[in-house]
PDB file of C-alpha atoms in Angstrom:
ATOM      1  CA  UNK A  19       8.340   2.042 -14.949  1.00 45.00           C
ATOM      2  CA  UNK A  20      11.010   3.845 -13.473  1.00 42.00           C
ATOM      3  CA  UNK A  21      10.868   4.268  -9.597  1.00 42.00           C
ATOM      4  CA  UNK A  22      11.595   7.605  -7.889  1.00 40.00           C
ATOM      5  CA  UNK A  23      13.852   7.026  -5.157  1.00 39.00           C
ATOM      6  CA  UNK A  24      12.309   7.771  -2.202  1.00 35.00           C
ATOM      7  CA  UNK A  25      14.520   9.805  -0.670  1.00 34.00           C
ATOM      8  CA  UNK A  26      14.124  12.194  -3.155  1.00 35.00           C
ATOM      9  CA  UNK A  27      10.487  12.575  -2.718  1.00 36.00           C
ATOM     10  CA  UNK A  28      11.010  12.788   1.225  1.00 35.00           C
ATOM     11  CA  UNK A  29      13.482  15.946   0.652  1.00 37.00           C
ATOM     12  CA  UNK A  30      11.156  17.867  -1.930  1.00 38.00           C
ATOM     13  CA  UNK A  31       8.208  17.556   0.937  1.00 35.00           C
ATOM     14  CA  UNK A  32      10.822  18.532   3.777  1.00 34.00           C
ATOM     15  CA  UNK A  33      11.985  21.463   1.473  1.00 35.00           C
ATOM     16  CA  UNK A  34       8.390  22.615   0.487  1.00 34.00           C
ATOM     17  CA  UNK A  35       7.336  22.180   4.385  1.00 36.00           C
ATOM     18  CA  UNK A  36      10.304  24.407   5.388  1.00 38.00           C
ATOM     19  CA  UNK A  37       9.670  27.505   2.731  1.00 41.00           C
ATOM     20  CA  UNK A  38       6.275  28.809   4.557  1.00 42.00           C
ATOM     21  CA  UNK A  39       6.296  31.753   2.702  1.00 42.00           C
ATOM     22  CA  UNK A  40       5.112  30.241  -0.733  1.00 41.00           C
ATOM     23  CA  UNK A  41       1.938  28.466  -1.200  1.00 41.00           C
ATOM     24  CA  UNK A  42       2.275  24.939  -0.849  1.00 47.00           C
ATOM     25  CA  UNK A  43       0.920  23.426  -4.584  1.00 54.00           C
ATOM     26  CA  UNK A  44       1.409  19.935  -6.010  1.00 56.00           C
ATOM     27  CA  UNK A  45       4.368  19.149  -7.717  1.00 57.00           C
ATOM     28  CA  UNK A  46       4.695  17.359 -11.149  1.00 61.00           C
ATOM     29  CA  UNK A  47       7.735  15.501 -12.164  1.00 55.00           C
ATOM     30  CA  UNK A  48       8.064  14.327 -15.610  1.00 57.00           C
ATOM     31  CA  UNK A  49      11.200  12.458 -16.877  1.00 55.00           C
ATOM     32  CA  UNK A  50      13.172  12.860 -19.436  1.00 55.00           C
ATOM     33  CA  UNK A  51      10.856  11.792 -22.499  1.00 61.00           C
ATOM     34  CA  UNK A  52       8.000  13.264 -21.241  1.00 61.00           C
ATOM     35  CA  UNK A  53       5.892   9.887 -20.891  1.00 56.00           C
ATOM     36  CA  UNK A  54       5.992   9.522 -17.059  1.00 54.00           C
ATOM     37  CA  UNK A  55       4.335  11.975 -14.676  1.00 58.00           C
ATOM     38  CA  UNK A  56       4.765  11.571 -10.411  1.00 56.00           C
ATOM     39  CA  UNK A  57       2.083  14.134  -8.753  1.00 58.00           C
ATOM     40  CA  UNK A  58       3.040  15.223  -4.820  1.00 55.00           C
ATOM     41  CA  UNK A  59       0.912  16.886  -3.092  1.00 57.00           C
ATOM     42  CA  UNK A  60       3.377  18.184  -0.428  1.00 54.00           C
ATOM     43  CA  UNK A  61       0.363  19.556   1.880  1.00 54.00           C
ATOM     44  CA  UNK A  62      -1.526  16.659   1.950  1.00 54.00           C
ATOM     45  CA  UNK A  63       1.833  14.425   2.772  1.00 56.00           C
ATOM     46  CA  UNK A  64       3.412  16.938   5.279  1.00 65.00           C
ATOM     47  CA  UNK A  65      -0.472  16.501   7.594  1.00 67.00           C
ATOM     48  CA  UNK A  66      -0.594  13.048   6.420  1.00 62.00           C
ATOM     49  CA  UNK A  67       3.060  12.005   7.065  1.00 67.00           C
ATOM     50  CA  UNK A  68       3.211  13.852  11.049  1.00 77.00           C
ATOM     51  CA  UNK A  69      -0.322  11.865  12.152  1.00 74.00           C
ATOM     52  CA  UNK A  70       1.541   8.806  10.079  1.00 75.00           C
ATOM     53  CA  UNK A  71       4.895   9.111  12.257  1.00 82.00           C
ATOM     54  CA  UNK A  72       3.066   9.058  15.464  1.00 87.00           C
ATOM     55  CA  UNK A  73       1.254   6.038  14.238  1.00 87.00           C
ATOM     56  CA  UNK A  74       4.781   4.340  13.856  1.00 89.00           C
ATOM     57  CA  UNK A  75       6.063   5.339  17.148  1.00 92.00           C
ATOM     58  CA  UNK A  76       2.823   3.911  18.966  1.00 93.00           C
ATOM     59  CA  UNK A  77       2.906   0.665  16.856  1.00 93.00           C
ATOM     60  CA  UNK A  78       6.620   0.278  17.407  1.00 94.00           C
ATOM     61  CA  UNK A  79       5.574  -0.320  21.525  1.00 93.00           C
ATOM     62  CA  UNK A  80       2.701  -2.476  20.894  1.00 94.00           C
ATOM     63  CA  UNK A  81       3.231  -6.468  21.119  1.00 94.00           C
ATOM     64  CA  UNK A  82       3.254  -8.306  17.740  1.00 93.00           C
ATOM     65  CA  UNK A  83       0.854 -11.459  17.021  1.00 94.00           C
ATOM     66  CA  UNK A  84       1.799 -14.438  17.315  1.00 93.00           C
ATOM     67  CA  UNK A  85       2.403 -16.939  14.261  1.00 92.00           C
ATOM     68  CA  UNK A  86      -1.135 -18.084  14.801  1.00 93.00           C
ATOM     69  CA  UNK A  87      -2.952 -15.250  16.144  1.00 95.00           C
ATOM     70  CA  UNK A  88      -1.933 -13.891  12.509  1.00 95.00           C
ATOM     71  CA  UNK A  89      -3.156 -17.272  10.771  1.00 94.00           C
ATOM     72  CA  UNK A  90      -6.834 -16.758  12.740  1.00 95.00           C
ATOM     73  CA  UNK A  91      -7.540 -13.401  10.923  1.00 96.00           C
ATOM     74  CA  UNK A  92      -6.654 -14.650   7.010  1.00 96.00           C
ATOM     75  CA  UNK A  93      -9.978 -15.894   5.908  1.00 96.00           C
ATOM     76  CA  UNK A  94     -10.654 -19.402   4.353  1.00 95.00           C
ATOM     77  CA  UNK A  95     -12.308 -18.417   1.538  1.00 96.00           C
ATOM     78  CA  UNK A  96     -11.986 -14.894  -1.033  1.00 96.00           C
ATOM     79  CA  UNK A  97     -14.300 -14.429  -3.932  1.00 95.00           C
ATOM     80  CA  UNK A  98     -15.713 -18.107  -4.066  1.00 94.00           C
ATOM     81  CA  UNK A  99     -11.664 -19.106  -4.075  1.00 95.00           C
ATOM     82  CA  UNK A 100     -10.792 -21.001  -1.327  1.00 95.00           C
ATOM     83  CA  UNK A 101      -7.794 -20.543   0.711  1.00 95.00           C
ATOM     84  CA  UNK A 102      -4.190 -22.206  -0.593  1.00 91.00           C
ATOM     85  CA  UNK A 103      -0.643 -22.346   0.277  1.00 88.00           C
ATOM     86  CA  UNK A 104      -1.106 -20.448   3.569  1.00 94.00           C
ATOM     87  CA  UNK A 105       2.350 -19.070   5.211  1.00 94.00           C
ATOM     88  CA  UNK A 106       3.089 -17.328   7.852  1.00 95.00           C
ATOM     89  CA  UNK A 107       6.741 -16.135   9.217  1.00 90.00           C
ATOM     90  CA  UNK A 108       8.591 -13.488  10.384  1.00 85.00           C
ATOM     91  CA  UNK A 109       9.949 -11.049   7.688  1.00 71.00           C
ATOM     92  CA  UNK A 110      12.626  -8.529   8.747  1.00 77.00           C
ATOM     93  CA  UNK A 111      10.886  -8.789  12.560  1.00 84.00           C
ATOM     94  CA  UNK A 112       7.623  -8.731  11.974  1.00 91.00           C
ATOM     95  CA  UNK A 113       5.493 -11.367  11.168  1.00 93.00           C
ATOM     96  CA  UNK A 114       3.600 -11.567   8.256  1.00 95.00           C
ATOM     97  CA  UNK A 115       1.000 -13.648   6.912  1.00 96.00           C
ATOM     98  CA  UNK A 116       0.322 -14.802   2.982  1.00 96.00           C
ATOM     99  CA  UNK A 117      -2.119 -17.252   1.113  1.00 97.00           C
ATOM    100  CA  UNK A 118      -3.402 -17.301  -2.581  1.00 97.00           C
ATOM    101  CA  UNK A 119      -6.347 -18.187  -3.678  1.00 97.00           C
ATOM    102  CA  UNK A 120      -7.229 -19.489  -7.124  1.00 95.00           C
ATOM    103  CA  UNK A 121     -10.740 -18.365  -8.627  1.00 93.00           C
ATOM    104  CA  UNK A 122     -10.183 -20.146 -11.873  1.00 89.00           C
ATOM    105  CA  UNK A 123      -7.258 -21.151 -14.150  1.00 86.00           C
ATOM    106  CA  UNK A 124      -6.100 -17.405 -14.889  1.00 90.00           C
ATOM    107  CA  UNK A 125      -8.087 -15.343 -12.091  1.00 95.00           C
ATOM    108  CA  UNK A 126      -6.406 -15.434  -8.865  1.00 96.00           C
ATOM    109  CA  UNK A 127      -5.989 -13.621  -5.185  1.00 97.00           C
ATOM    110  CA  UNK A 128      -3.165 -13.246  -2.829  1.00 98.00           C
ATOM    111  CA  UNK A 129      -3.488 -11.370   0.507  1.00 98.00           C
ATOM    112  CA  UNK A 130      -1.060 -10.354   2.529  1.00 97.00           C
ATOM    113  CA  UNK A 131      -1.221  -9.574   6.103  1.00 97.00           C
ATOM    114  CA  UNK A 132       1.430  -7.510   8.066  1.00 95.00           C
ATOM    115  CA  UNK A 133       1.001  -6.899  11.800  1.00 96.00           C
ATOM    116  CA  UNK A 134       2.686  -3.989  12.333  1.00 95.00           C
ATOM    117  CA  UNK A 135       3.047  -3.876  15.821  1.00 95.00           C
ATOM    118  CA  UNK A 136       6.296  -4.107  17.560  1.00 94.00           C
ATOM    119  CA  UNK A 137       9.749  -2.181  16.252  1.00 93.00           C
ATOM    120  CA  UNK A 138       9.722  -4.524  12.983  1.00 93.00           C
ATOM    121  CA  UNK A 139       6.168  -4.166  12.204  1.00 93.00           C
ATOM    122  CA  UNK A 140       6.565  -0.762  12.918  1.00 92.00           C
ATOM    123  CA  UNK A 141       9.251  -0.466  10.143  1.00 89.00           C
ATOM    124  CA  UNK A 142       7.728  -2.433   7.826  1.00 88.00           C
ATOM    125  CA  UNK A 143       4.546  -0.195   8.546  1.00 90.00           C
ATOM    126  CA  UNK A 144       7.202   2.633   7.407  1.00 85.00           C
ATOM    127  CA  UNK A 145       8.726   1.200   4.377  1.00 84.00           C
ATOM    128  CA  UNK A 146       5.428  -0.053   2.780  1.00 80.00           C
ATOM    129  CA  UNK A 147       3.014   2.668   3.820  1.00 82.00           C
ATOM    130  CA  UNK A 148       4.211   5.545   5.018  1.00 77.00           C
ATOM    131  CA  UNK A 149       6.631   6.211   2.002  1.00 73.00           C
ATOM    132  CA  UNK A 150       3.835   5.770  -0.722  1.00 70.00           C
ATOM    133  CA  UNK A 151       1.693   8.819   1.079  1.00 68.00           C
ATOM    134  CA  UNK A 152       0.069  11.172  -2.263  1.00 72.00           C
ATOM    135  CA  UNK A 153       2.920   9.584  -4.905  1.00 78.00           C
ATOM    136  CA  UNK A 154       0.721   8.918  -8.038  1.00 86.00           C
ATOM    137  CA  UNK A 155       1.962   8.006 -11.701  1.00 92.00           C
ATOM    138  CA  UNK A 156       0.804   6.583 -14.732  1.00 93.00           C
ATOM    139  CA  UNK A 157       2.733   5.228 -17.941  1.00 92.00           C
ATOM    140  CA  UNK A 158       1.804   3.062 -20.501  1.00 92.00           C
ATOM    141  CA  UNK A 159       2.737   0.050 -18.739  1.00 93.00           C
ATOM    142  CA  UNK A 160       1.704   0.838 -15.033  1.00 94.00           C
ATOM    143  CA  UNK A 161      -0.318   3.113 -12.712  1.00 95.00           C
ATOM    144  CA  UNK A 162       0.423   3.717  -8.729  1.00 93.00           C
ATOM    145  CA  UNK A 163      -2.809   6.131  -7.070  1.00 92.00           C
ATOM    146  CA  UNK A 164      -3.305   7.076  -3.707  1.00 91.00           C
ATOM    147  CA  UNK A 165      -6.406   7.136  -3.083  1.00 92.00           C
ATOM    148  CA  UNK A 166      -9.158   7.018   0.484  1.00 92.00           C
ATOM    149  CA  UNK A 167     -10.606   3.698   0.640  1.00 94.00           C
ATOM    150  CA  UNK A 168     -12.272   2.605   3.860  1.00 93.00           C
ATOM    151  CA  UNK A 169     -12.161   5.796   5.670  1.00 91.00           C
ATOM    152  CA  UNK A 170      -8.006   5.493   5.325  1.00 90.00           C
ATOM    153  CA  UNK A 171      -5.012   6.062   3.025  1.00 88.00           C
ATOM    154  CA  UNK A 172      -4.899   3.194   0.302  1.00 93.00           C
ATOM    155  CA  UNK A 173      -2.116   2.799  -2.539  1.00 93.00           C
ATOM    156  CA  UNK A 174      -3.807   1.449  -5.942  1.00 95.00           C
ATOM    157  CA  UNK A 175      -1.514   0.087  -8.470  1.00 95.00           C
ATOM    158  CA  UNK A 176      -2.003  -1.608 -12.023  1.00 97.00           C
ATOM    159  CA  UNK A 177      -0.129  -3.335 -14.196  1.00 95.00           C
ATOM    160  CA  UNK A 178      -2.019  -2.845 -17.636  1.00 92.00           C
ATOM    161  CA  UNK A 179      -0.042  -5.498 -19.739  1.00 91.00           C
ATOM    162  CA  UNK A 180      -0.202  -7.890 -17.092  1.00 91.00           C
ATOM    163  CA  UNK A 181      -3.754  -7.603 -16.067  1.00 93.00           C
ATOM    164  CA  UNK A 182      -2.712  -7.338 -12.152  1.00 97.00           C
ATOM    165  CA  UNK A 183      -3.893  -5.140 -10.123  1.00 97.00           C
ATOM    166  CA  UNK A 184      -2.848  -4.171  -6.079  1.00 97.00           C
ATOM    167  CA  UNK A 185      -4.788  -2.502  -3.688  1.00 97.00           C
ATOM    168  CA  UNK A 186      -2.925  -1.899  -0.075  1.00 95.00           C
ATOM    169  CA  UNK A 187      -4.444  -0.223   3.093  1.00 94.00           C
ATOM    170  CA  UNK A 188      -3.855   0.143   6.755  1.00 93.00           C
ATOM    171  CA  UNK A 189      -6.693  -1.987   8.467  1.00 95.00           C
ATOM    172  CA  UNK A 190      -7.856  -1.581  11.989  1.00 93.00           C
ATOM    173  CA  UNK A 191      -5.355   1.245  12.082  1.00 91.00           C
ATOM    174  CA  UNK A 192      -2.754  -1.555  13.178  1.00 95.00           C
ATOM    175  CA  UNK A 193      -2.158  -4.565   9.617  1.00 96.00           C
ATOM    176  CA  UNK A 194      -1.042  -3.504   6.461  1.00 94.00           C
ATOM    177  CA  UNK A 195      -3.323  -5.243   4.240  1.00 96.00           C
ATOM    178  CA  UNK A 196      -1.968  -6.141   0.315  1.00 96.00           C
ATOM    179  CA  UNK A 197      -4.600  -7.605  -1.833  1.00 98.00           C
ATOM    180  CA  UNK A 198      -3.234  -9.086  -5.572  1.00 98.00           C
ATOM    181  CA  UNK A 199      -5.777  -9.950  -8.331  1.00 97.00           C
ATOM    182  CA  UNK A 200      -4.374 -11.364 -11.453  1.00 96.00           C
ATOM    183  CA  UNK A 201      -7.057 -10.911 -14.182  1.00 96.00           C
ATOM    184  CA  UNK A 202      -9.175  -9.273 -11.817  1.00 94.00           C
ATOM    185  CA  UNK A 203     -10.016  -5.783 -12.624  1.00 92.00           C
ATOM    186  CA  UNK A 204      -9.630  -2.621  -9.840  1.00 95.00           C
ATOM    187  CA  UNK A 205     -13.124  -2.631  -9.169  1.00 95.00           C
ATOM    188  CA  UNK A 206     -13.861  -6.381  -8.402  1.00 95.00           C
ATOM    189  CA  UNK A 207     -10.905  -6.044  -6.316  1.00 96.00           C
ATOM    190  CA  UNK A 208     -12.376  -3.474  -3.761  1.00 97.00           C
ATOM    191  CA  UNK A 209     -15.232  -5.225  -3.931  1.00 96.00           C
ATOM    192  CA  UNK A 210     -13.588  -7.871  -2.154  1.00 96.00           C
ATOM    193  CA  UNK A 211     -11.426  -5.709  -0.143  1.00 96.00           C
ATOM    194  CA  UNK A 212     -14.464  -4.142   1.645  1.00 95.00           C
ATOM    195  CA  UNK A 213     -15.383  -7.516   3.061  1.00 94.00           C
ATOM    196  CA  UNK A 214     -12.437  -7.876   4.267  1.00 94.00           C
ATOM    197  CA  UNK A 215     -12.347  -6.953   8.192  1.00 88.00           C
ATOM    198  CA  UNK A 216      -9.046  -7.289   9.510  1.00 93.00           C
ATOM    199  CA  UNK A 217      -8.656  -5.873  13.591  1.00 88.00           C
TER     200      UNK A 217
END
C-alpha cells in the first residue's frame, strides 16, 4: 500500500482548521486507480491533535524508566505463550522494550513497549501516535483504522495476505503499547490487549 506522506495530511487538517467559515466534513482521498481510499476527519484530528500536543509537551518533562523499570512491566507470559527473546534499549532516546512470544509453530505475539517520557519518548510518542490520529484506509492487501479501544485512541492495522494483524494504543496515558499477532485474527488480539495493564 502506498503511504501518504504525512506532511501532507498535517497541512490539509491545518488548512481545513484555518477556513472557519465552511463546515468542517471528512475528507476522502483516492489515488490514482481508484482502489485506495484515506478518510480524515479533520474535526475529530484538529480536538484530538491540540489535547495530543499538550500530552507531548508534559511527557517531554517527565523522567524516562530505566532499562529495568521497563523490563518489570512486559509480562512473562501472553495468550498461554511464554515470554522469549526479551530486549530492551534505548531507540532514538527513549527506551523501549520488545519480546515475542510463540503460541505455536505459525501463531505468534510481539509487544512492544515505549515509555514515552522524557524529550525522546516524547518524540517517539509524536512520530508513532500522534501522526496516525483519524487516518483510515483499506486496499486489497492492507487496512490501517483508528479506532477507541480502552477508553483511548488506538491504530488497527491488517495485513490480509499475511495474516498479521497490529493493534497500538497509548496505555496509562504515558507507554505506547504495539501488540503483533501473526495468524492471530483482530479480535483474539484485543482480547489479549485488554489484559494487558501497562502504568
Amino acid at each position: 500500500m502506498k503511504k501518504m506522506p504525512v506532511l501532507f495530511f498535517l497541512s490539509s487538517l491545518l488548512f481545513l482548521a484555518c477556513n472557519n467559515d465552511k463546515p468542517k466534513e471528512a475528507i476522502i482521498i483516492t489515488d490514482k486507480e481508484g482502489k485506495e481510499k484515506v478518510t480524515i476527519d479533520p474535526s475529530h484530528s484538529m480536538d484530538a491533535m491540540q489535547a495530543m500536543q499538550q500530552r507531548k509537551e508534559e511527557l517531554a518533562a517527565m523522567t524516562p524508566l530505566t532499562p529495568d523499570e521497563l523490563k518489570a512491566l512486559v509480562p512473562e507470559e501472553l495468550m498461554g505463550g511464554l515470554r522469549t527473546d526479551m530486549d530492551v534499549n534505548s531507540a532514538m532516546g527513549a527506551t523501549v522494550a520488545n519480546a515475542d512470544y510463540i503460541i505455536k509453530d505459525s501463531i505468534k505475539l510481539k509487544l512492544e513497549i515505549v515509555d514515552c517520557a522524557g524529550p525522546g519518548g516524547a518524540g517517539m510518542f509524536g512520530m508513532q501516535y500522534l501522526n496516525m490520529f483519524d487516518i483510515n484506509s483499506d486496499d486489497e492487501d492492507e487496512y490501517v483504522k483508528t479506532i477507541e479501544f480502552k477508553g483511548v485512541k488506538a491504530i488497527e492495522n491488517c495485513k490480509k495476505k499475511r495474516n498479521r494483524c497490529t493493534l497500538a494504543w497509548l496505555s496509562g496515558n504515558r507507554y505506547l503499547v504495539s501488540l503483533r499477532g501473526d495468524n492471530v485474527g483482530m479480535d483474539a488480539l484485543k482480547d489479549v490487549a485488554k489484559g494487558l495493564d501497562i502504568k
